[in-house]
XYZ file of C-alpha atoms in Angstrom:
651
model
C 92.584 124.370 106.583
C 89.543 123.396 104.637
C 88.887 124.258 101.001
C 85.849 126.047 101.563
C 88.083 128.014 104.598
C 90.555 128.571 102.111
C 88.397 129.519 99.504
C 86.401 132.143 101.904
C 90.278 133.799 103.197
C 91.625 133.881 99.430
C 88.326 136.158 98.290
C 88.399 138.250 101.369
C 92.189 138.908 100.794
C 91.130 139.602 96.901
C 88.240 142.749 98.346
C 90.768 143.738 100.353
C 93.678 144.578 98.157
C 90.724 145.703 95.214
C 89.450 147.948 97.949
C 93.350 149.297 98.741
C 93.883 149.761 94.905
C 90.916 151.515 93.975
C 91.657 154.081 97.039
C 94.966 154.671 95.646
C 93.989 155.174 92.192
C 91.168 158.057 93.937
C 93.963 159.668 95.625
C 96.089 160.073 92.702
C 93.919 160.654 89.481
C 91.665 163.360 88.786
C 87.762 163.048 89.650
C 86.203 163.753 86.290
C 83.425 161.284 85.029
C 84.827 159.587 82.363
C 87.897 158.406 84.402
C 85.454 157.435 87.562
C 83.777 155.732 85.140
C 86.575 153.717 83.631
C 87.440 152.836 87.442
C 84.190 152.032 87.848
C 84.672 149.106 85.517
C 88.329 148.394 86.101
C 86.742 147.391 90.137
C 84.396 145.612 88.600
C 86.328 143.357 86.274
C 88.779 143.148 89.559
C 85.812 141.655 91.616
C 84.210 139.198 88.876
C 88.161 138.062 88.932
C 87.710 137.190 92.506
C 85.883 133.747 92.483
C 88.453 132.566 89.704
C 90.998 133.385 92.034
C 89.740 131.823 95.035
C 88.864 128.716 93.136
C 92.132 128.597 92.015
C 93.401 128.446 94.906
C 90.743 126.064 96.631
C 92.944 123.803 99.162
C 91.600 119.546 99.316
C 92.349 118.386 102.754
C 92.327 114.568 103.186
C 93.460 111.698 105.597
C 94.366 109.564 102.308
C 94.899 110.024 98.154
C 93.521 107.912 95.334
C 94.622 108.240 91.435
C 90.919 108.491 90.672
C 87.533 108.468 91.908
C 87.218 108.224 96.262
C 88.705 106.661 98.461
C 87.145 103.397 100.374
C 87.849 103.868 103.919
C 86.356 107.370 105.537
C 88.405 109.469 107.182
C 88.677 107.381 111.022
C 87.600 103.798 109.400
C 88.624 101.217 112.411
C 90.714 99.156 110.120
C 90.677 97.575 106.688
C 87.735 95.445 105.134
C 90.444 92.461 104.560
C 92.715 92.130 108.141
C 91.769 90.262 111.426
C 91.795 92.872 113.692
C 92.373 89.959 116.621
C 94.877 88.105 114.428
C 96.982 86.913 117.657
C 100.617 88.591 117.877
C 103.651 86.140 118.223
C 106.070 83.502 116.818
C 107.860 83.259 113.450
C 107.839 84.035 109.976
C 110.861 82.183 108.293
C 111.248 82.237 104.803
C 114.446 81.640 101.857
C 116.130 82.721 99.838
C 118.989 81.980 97.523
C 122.022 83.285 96.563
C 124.130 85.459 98.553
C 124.520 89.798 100.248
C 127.097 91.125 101.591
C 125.379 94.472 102.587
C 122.103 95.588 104.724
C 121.705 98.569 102.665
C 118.764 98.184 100.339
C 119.893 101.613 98.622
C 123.323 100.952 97.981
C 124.657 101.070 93.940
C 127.278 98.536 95.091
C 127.439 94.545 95.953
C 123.857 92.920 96.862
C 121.572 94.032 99.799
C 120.044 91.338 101.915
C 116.043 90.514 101.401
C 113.722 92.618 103.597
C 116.563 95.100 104.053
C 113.722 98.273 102.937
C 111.306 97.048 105.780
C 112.525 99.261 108.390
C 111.553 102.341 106.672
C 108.248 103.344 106.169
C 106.263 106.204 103.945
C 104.230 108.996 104.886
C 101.224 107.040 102.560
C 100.409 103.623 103.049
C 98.986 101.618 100.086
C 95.615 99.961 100.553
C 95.437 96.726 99.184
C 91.737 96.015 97.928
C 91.435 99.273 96.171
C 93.750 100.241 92.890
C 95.890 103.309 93.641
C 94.911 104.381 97.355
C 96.853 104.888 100.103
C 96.597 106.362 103.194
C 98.214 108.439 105.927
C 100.760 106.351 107.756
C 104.014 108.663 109.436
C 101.515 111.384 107.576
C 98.097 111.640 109.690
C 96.504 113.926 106.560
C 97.925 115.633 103.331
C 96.861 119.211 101.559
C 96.959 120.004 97.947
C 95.014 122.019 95.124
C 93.381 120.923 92.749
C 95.839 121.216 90.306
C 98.213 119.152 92.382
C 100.956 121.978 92.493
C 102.448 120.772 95.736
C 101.396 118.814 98.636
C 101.399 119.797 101.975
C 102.086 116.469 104.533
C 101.095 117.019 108.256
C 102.948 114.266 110.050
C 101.927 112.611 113.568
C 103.433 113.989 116.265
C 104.040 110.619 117.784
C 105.530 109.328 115.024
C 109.128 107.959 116.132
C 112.123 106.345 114.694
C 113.123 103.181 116.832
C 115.649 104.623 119.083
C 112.902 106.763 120.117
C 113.446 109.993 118.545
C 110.842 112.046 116.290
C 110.400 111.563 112.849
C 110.346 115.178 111.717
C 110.284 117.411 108.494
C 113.545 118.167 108.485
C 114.282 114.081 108.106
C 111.883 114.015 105.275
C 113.283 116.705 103.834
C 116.817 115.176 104.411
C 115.653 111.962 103.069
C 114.144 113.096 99.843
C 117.589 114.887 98.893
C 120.134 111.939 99.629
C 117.860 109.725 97.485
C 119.022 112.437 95.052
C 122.269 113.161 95.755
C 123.582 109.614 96.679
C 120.469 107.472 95.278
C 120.229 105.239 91.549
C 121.019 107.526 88.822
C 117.880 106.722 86.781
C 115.594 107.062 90.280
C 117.554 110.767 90.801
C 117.286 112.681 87.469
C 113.953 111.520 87.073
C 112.711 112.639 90.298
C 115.004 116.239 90.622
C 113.389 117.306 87.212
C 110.172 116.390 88.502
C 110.131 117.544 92.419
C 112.486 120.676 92.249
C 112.232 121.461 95.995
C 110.951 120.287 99.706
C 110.751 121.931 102.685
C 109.888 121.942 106.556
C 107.004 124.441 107.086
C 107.033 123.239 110.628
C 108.175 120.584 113.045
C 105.201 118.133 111.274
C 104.876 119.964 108.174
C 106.256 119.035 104.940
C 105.845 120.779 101.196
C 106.693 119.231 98.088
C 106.782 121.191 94.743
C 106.364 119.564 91.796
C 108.033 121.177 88.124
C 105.249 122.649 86.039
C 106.867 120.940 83.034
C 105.520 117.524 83.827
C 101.907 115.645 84.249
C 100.848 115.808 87.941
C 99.666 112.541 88.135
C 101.514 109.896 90.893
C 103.445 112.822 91.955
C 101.526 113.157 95.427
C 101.900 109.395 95.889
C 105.436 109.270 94.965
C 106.856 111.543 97.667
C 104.267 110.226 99.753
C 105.938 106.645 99.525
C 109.747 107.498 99.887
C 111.186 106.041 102.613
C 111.653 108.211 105.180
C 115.440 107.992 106.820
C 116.813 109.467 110.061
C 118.944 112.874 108.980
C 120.825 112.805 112.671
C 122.160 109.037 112.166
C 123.196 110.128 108.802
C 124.730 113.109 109.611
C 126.748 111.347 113.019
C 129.008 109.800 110.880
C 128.436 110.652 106.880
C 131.870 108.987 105.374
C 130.735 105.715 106.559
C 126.873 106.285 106.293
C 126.910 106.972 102.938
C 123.766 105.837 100.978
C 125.383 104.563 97.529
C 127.913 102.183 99.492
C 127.324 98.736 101.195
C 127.180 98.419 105.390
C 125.599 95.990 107.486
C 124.198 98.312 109.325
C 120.899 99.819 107.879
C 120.524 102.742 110.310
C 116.989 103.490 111.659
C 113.927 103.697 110.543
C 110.482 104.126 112.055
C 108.665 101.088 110.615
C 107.484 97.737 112.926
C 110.779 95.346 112.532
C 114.286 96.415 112.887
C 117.434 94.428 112.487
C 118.386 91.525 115.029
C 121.279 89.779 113.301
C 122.690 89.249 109.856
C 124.907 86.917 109.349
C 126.228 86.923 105.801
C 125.473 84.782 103.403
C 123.528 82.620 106.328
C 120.330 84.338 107.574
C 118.901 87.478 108.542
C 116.895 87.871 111.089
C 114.362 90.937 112.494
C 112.446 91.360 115.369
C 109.311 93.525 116.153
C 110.154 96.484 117.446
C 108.455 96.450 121.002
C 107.483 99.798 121.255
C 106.652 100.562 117.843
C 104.652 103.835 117.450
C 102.523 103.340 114.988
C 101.204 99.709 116.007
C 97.398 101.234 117.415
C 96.649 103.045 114.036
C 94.216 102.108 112.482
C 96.428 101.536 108.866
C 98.096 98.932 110.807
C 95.745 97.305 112.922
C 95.864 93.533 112.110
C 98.535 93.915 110.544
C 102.291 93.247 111.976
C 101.579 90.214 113.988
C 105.130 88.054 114.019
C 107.664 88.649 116.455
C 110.439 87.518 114.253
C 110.730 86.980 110.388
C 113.845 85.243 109.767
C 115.611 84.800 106.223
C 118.136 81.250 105.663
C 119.852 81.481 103.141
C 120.980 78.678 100.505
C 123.204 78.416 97.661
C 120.589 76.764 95.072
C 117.180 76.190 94.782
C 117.716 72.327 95.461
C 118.928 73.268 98.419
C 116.468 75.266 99.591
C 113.537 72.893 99.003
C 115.457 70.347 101.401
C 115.561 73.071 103.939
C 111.728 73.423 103.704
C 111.004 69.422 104.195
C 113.253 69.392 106.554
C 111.504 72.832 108.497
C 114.509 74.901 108.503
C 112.249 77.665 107.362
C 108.408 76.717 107.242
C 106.778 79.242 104.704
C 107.910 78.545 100.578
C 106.425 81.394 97.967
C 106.977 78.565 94.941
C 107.925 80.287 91.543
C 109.368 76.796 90.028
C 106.341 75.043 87.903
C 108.722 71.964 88.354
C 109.460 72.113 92.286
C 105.341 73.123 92.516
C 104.503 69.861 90.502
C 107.152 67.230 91.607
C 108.667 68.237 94.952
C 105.978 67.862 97.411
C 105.305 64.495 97.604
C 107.281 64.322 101.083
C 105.560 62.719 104.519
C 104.557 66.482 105.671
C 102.482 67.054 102.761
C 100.439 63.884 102.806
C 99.864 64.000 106.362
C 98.587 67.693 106.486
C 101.135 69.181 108.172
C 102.462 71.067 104.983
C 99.739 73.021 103.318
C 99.876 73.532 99.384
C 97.684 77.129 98.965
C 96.832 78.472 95.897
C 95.825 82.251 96.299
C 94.186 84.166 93.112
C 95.941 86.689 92.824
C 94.023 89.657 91.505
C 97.100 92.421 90.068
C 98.357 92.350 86.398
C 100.647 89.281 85.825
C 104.349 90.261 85.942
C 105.510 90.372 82.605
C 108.027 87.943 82.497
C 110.249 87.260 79.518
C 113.555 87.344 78.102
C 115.044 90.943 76.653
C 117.138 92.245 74.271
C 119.299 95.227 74.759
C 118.813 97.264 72.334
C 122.196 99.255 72.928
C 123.882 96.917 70.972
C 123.149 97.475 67.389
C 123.053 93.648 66.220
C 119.158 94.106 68.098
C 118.749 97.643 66.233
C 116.694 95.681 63.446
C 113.348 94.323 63.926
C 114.053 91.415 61.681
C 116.420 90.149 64.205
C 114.367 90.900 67.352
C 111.089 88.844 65.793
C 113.653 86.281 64.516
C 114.828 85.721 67.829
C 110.940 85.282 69.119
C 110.123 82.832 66.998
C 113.026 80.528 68.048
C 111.242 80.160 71.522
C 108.666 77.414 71.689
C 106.627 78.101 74.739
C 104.538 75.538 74.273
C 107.351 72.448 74.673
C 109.055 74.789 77.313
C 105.506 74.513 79.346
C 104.535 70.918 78.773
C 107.647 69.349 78.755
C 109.603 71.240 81.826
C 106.632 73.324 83.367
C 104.632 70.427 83.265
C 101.356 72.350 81.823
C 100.945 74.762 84.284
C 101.822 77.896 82.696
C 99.726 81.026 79.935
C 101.187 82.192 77.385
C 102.179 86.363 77.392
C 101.366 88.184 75.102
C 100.548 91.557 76.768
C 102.582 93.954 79.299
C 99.000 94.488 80.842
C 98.094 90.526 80.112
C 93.896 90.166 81.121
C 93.438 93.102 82.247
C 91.406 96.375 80.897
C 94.991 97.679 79.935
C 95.386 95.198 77.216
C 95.188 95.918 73.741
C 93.088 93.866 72.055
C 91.981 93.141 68.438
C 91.617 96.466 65.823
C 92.353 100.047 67.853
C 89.014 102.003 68.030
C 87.670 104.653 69.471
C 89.800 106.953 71.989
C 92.967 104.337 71.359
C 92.658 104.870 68.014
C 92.829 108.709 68.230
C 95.800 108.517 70.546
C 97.681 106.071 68.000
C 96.652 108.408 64.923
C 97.966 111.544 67.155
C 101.214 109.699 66.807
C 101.810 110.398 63.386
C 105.093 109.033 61.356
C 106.502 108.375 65.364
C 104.359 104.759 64.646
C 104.766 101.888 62.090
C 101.416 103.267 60.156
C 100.488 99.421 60.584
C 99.513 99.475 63.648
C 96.944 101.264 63.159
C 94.921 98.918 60.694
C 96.517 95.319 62.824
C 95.650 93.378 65.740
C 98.374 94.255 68.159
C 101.244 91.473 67.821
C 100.827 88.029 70.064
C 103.137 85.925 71.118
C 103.744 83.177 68.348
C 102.318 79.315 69.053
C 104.609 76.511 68.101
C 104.523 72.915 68.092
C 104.704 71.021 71.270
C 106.052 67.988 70.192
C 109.738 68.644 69.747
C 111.864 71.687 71.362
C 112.140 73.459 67.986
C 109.523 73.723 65.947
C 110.603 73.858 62.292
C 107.971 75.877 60.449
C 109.012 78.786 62.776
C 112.675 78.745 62.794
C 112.230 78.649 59.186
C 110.634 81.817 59.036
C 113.132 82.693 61.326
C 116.126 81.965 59.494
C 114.125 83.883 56.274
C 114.167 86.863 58.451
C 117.510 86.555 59.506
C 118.799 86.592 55.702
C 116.437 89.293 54.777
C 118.411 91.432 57.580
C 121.709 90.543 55.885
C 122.967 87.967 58.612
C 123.935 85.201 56.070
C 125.135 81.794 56.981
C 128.971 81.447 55.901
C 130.822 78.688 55.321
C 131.081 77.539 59.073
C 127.209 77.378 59.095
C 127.563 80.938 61.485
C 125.661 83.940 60.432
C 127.864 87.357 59.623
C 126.977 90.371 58.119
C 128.629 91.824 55.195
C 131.066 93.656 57.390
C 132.142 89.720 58.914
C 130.798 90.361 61.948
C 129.399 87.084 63.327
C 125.844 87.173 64.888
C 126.954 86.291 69.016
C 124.289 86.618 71.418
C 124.846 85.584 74.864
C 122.185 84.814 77.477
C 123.180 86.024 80.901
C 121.734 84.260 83.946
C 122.430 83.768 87.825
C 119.796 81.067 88.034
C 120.064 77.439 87.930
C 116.597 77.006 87.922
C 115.968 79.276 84.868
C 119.010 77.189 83.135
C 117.101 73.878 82.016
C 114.329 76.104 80.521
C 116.907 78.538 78.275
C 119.127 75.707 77.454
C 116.704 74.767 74.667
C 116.001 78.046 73.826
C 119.648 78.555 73.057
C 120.119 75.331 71.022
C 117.188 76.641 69.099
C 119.677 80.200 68.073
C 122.535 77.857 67.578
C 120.698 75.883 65.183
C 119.805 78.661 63.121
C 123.063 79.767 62.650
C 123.449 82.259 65.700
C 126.539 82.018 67.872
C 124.643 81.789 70.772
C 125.879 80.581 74.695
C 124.361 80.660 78.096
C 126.530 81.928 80.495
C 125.389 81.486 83.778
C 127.574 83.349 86.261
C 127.825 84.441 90.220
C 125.118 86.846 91.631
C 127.426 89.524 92.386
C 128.896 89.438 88.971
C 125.161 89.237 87.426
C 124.471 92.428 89.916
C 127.156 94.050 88.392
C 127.067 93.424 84.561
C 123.183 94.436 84.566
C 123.771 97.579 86.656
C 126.306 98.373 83.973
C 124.100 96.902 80.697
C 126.867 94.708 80.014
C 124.946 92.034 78.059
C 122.914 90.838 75.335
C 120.028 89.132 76.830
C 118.528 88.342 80.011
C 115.698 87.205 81.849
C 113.573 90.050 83.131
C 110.206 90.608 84.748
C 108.390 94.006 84.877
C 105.917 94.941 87.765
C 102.775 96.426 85.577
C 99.868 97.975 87.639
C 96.031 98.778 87.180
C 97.112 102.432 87.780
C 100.217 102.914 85.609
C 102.167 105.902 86.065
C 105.505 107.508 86.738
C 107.047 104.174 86.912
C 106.842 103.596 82.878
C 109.159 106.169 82.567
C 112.130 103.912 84.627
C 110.741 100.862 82.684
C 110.590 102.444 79.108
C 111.204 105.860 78.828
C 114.096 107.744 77.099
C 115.670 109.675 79.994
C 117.358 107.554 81.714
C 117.389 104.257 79.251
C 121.081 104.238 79.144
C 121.599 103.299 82.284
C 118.115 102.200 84.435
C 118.798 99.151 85.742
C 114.595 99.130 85.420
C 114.801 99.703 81.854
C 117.073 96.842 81.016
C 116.074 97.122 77.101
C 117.365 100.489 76.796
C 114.489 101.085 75.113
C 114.149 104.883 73.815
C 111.402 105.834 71.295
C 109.939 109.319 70.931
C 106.313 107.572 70.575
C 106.560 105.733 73.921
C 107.570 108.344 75.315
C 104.222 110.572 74.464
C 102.346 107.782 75.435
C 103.784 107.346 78.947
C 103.467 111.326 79.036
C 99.558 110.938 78.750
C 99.228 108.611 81.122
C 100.288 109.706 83.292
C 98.527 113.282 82.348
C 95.362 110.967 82.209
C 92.508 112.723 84.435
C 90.001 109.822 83.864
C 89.986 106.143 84.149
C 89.158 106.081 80.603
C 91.864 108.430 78.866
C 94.236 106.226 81.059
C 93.140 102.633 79.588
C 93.142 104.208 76.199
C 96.420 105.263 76.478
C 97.735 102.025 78.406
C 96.359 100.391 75.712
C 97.572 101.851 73.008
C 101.133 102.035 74.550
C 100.872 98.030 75.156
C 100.012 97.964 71.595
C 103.395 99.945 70.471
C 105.489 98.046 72.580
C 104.625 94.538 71.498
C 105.133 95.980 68.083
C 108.560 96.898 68.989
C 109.325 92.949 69.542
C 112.162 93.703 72.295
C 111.280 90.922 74.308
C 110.535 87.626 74.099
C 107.385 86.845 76.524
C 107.249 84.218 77.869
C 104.386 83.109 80.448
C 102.311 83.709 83.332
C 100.020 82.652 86.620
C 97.144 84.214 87.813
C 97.383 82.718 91.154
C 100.241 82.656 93.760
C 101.613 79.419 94.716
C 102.766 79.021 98.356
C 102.996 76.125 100.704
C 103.861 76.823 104.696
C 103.756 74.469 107.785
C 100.168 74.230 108.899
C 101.170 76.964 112.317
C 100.040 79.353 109.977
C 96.980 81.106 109.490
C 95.910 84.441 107.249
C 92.137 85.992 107.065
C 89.442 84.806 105.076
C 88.929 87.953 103.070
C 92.678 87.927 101.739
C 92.416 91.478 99.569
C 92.951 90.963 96.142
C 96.153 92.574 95.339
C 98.723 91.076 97.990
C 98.812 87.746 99.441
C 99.818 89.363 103.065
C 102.394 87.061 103.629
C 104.573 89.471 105.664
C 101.911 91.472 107.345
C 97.994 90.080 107.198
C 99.497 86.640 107.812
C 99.746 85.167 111.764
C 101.087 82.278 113.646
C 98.369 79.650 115.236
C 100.385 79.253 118.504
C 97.925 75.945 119.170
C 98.629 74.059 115.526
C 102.798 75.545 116.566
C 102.642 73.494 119.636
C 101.294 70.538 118.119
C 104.409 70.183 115.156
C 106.553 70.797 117.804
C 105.532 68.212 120.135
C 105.178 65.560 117.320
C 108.665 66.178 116.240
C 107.527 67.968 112.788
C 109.236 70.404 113.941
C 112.150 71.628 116.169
């Protein structure tokens, strides 16, 4: 149904029930002229009521949803601006990765689900990738909601199918939505079940989804429209050993283009196209989808899995070590051209990388301590002396972007700050928001800072004793152990460390096993930790997993525990924001309140994606801006594969 249909029915159904009420009221009241008079204007103020009615109730109908402002592609657009619609279909994707799984169940709250294990299941909305907060109908050929974003309405494809050939349906959306509650992450659950109170098949292909009046609309339509969508009958054929929350190797179905081939633990994984994948002629996917395998090898260190790559065991390496990027690549395949070092600009917010404190232990409750602990980190050795230059300094959650809060608050930030009241350190209204501190790069630890420091520290009453340890006046020593997985990260928090130890703080890296890392940050069983958070151009929902109070004792997403009644309102208005502008005014006066709050320690950033692959490899020339395409824009140049292979490059 249209609006303008919908409109049109709604103040035709108004007439008719005026017209049925003011013949009742003739039948049963007395004809004298003062009461036809007063219903005389009683119709009348029924009727101007009408259009308000009807526009209330106005009905957008749409092939696709953006956050704000239109969409790009028109409703039938052949395919997107940045794909090769004749990108050939065929060969290999292999990739790494390191460490270890034990389960092919991306949802599960136990052990450690293998990589790729969410890319059978797909989304009624697909997101487009040159164009901030769009996305488009995928199992879902169009969507209906008012304007007030209520509820949505999804009308699903007939044809859409899971891969042992059976219909995706309402009723598995529906089922899908609820076991994410009932058997999904805590934090993910109570956020969402206050949030979307009910769904329900309207049809075969027709799905509702109601969202609680109590909270900002915003994201909501693109939330739902993004859950993965499971099959209810292989769930229900055997639930005891289906369950979602507990680890199995075998994922179950989904509808999406690759399903599972083989996993062998702790070795590879490996997934092949799905032959007769429904969706593969749509136009959302054309160009898109073109391996017929991506495998996974797995390796027990990062050493390791560098050698594998020289030696072509896997032939595509997404580098996030500045070290391996500046030092390792020196090898025959590089200098002859058959190894390809790409650097892609990568157009999204940075990652905010750095190392947090968790703030449910109270030795982090005081500020002192938390910018104490900041200033003991000298980026600038860290990048020239192990990163070997080719890092940025963090300062901001939104870093370079039109999120990020710069110099004195003006304007609409200001307002929003000032709203805050006594909620807000009543200096951040009159400061520059707070940057990450530069040090000297001469020498790991820069004195003039740990100095200050160590002033802070005694300020907070940590004193030095006679063992040259800091304790408060209670004898509790200041401890603070770092908690890694990674050898990698090791050499670059070593120094870090010695830097705490020097000033007095008890300080130890403890690198342990993945599963045991898994399990002490599910549980918030640590003091700090490395940690990166995904920021967007479109913030929304999310912020409330990565700082809000709901859920901060135990989000694995909000590994701070950060809870603050001023973050909160902030997160609250944007995502109430109705405009681009009352949402960077609010994203930038939350990234203002945040750096104040000095919970982490940032550390740096790229604005470009390192990756070098075996030359068989090929991706379009319009790469969009937002993802590199690795997994699905990417393709394999069958030609430049048969020419490694025949000069022994590769097997």
């Amino acid at each position: 149904m249209t609006s303008q249909m919908a409109g049109n029915q709604a103040a035709q159904q108004e007439t008719q029930r005026a017209t049925r009420a003011r013949a009742q009221v003739v039948q049963a009241g007395p004809a004298s002229p003062v009461f036809m008079l007063f219903l005389g204007l009683a119709f009348a103020l029924l009727l101007l009521a009408m259009p308000l009615r009807a526009a209330a109730e106005e009905v957008i109908t749409s092939h696709g949803f953006a956050e704000f402002g239109e969409l790009k592609y028109p409703k039938g657009f052949a395919h997107f601006d940045y794909v090769n619609p004749e990108a050939p279909k065929g060969g290999e994707l292999s990739i790494s990765a390191v460490g270890t799984f034990d389960s092919m169940n991306p949802f599960t709250r136990q052990g450690r689900a293998g990589a790729l294990a969410s890319e059978h299941f797909e989304g009624l909305l697909v997101e487009s990738y040159d164009e901030p907060g769009s996305y488009y109908g995928l199992i879902a050929e169009s969507l209906e909601y008012p304007e007030s974003q209520d509820w949505v309405i999804f009308n699903l494809r007939p044809e859409a199918r899971f891969s042992d050939g059976s219909p995706v349906t309402a009723d598995d959306v529906v089922f899908s939505h609820n076991i994410l509650l009932d058997q999904g992450l805590q934090s993910y659950a109570e956020a969402v079940r206050k949030r979307i109170p009910k769904a329900e098949a309207l049809g075969p292909h027709q799905v509702k989804f109601y969202f609680s009046p109590d909270y900002p609309r915003r994201a909501m339509i693109t939330q739902v429209g993004g859950t993965p969508v499971f099959s209810k009958a292989w769930f229900e054929a055997d639930p005891e050993n289906r369950r979602l929350d507990e680890p199995r190797l075998d994922p179950g179905i989904g509808s999406g283009p690759y399903i599972l081939d083989k996993a062998e633990i702790n070795q590879r994984i490996t997934y092949r196209r799905n032959p007769d994948y429904w969706g593969k002629d749509l136009n959302v996917n054309i160009g898109r989808h073109n391996y017929d395998a991506i495998r996974v090898e797995y390796f027990g260190d990062a050493i390791a899995a560098m050698e594998g790559f020289k030696a072509g065991i896997y032939t595509v390496r997404p580098e996030n070590n500045s070290k391996s990027w500046a030092t390792s690549y020196d090898f025959d395949a590089v200098a002859n051209g058959d190894v390809i070092r790409d650097e892609i600009p990568d157009g999204n917010v940075p990652v905010a990388n750095g190392f947090v404190m968790n703030l449910l232990r109270p030795k982090f409750q005081d500020i002192r301590v938390r910018e104490a602990l900041q200033l003991a980190f000298n980026f600038e050795w860290t990048n020239e002396s192990l990163q070997y230059g080719l890092f940025r300094h963090r300062s901001s959650f939104w870093q370079d972007s039109d999120l990020e809060a710069k110099g004195l608050p003006t304007g609409r930030e200001l307002e929003v700050l000032t709203a805050l009241g006594d909620q807000i350190d009543p200096a951040i209204l009159t400061s520059e928001p707070v940057m990450a501190h530069t040090s000297k790069p001469k020498r790991p630890n820069d004195r003039s800072n740990l100095r200050r420091a160590m002033a802070l520290l005694d300020e907070a009453g940590w004193d030095v004793n006679s063992d040259g340890i800091r304790q408060n006046a209670a004898g509790e020593v200041l401890k603070i152990e770092f908690l890694l997985d990674s050898p990698t990260l090791e050499r670059i928090v070593g120094p870090y460390v010695s830097n705490l130890q020097a000033m007095g703080i008890d300080a130890v890296l403890n690198r342990v096993d993945y599963a045991q890392y898994t399990s002490r940050r599910r549980e918030k069983d640590f003091d700090m930790v490395t940690f990166a958070y995904p920021m967007s151009l479109e913030p929304s929902t999310e912020l409330y997993q990565f700082f809000g109070a709901e859920a901060h004792k135990f989000s694995v997403f909000n590994p701070a525990g950060l809870a603050d009644p001023a973050v909160d309102a902030l997160i609250d208005n944007i995502v109430d924001a109705k405009t681009q502008e009352e949402l960077h005014s609010n994203a930038r006066a939350l990234d203002r309140v945040l750096r104040a709050k000095r919970f982490m320690v940032p550390t740096w950033y790229l604005d470009v994606n390192w990756i070098a692959y075996w030359k068989q490899y090929a991706y379009p020339e319009n790469l969009p801006p937002y993802d590199t395409g690795l997994l699905d824009l990417w393709w394999v140049d069958a030609a430049r594969e048969a020419e490694l292979k025949a000069s022994g490059a590769l097997r």
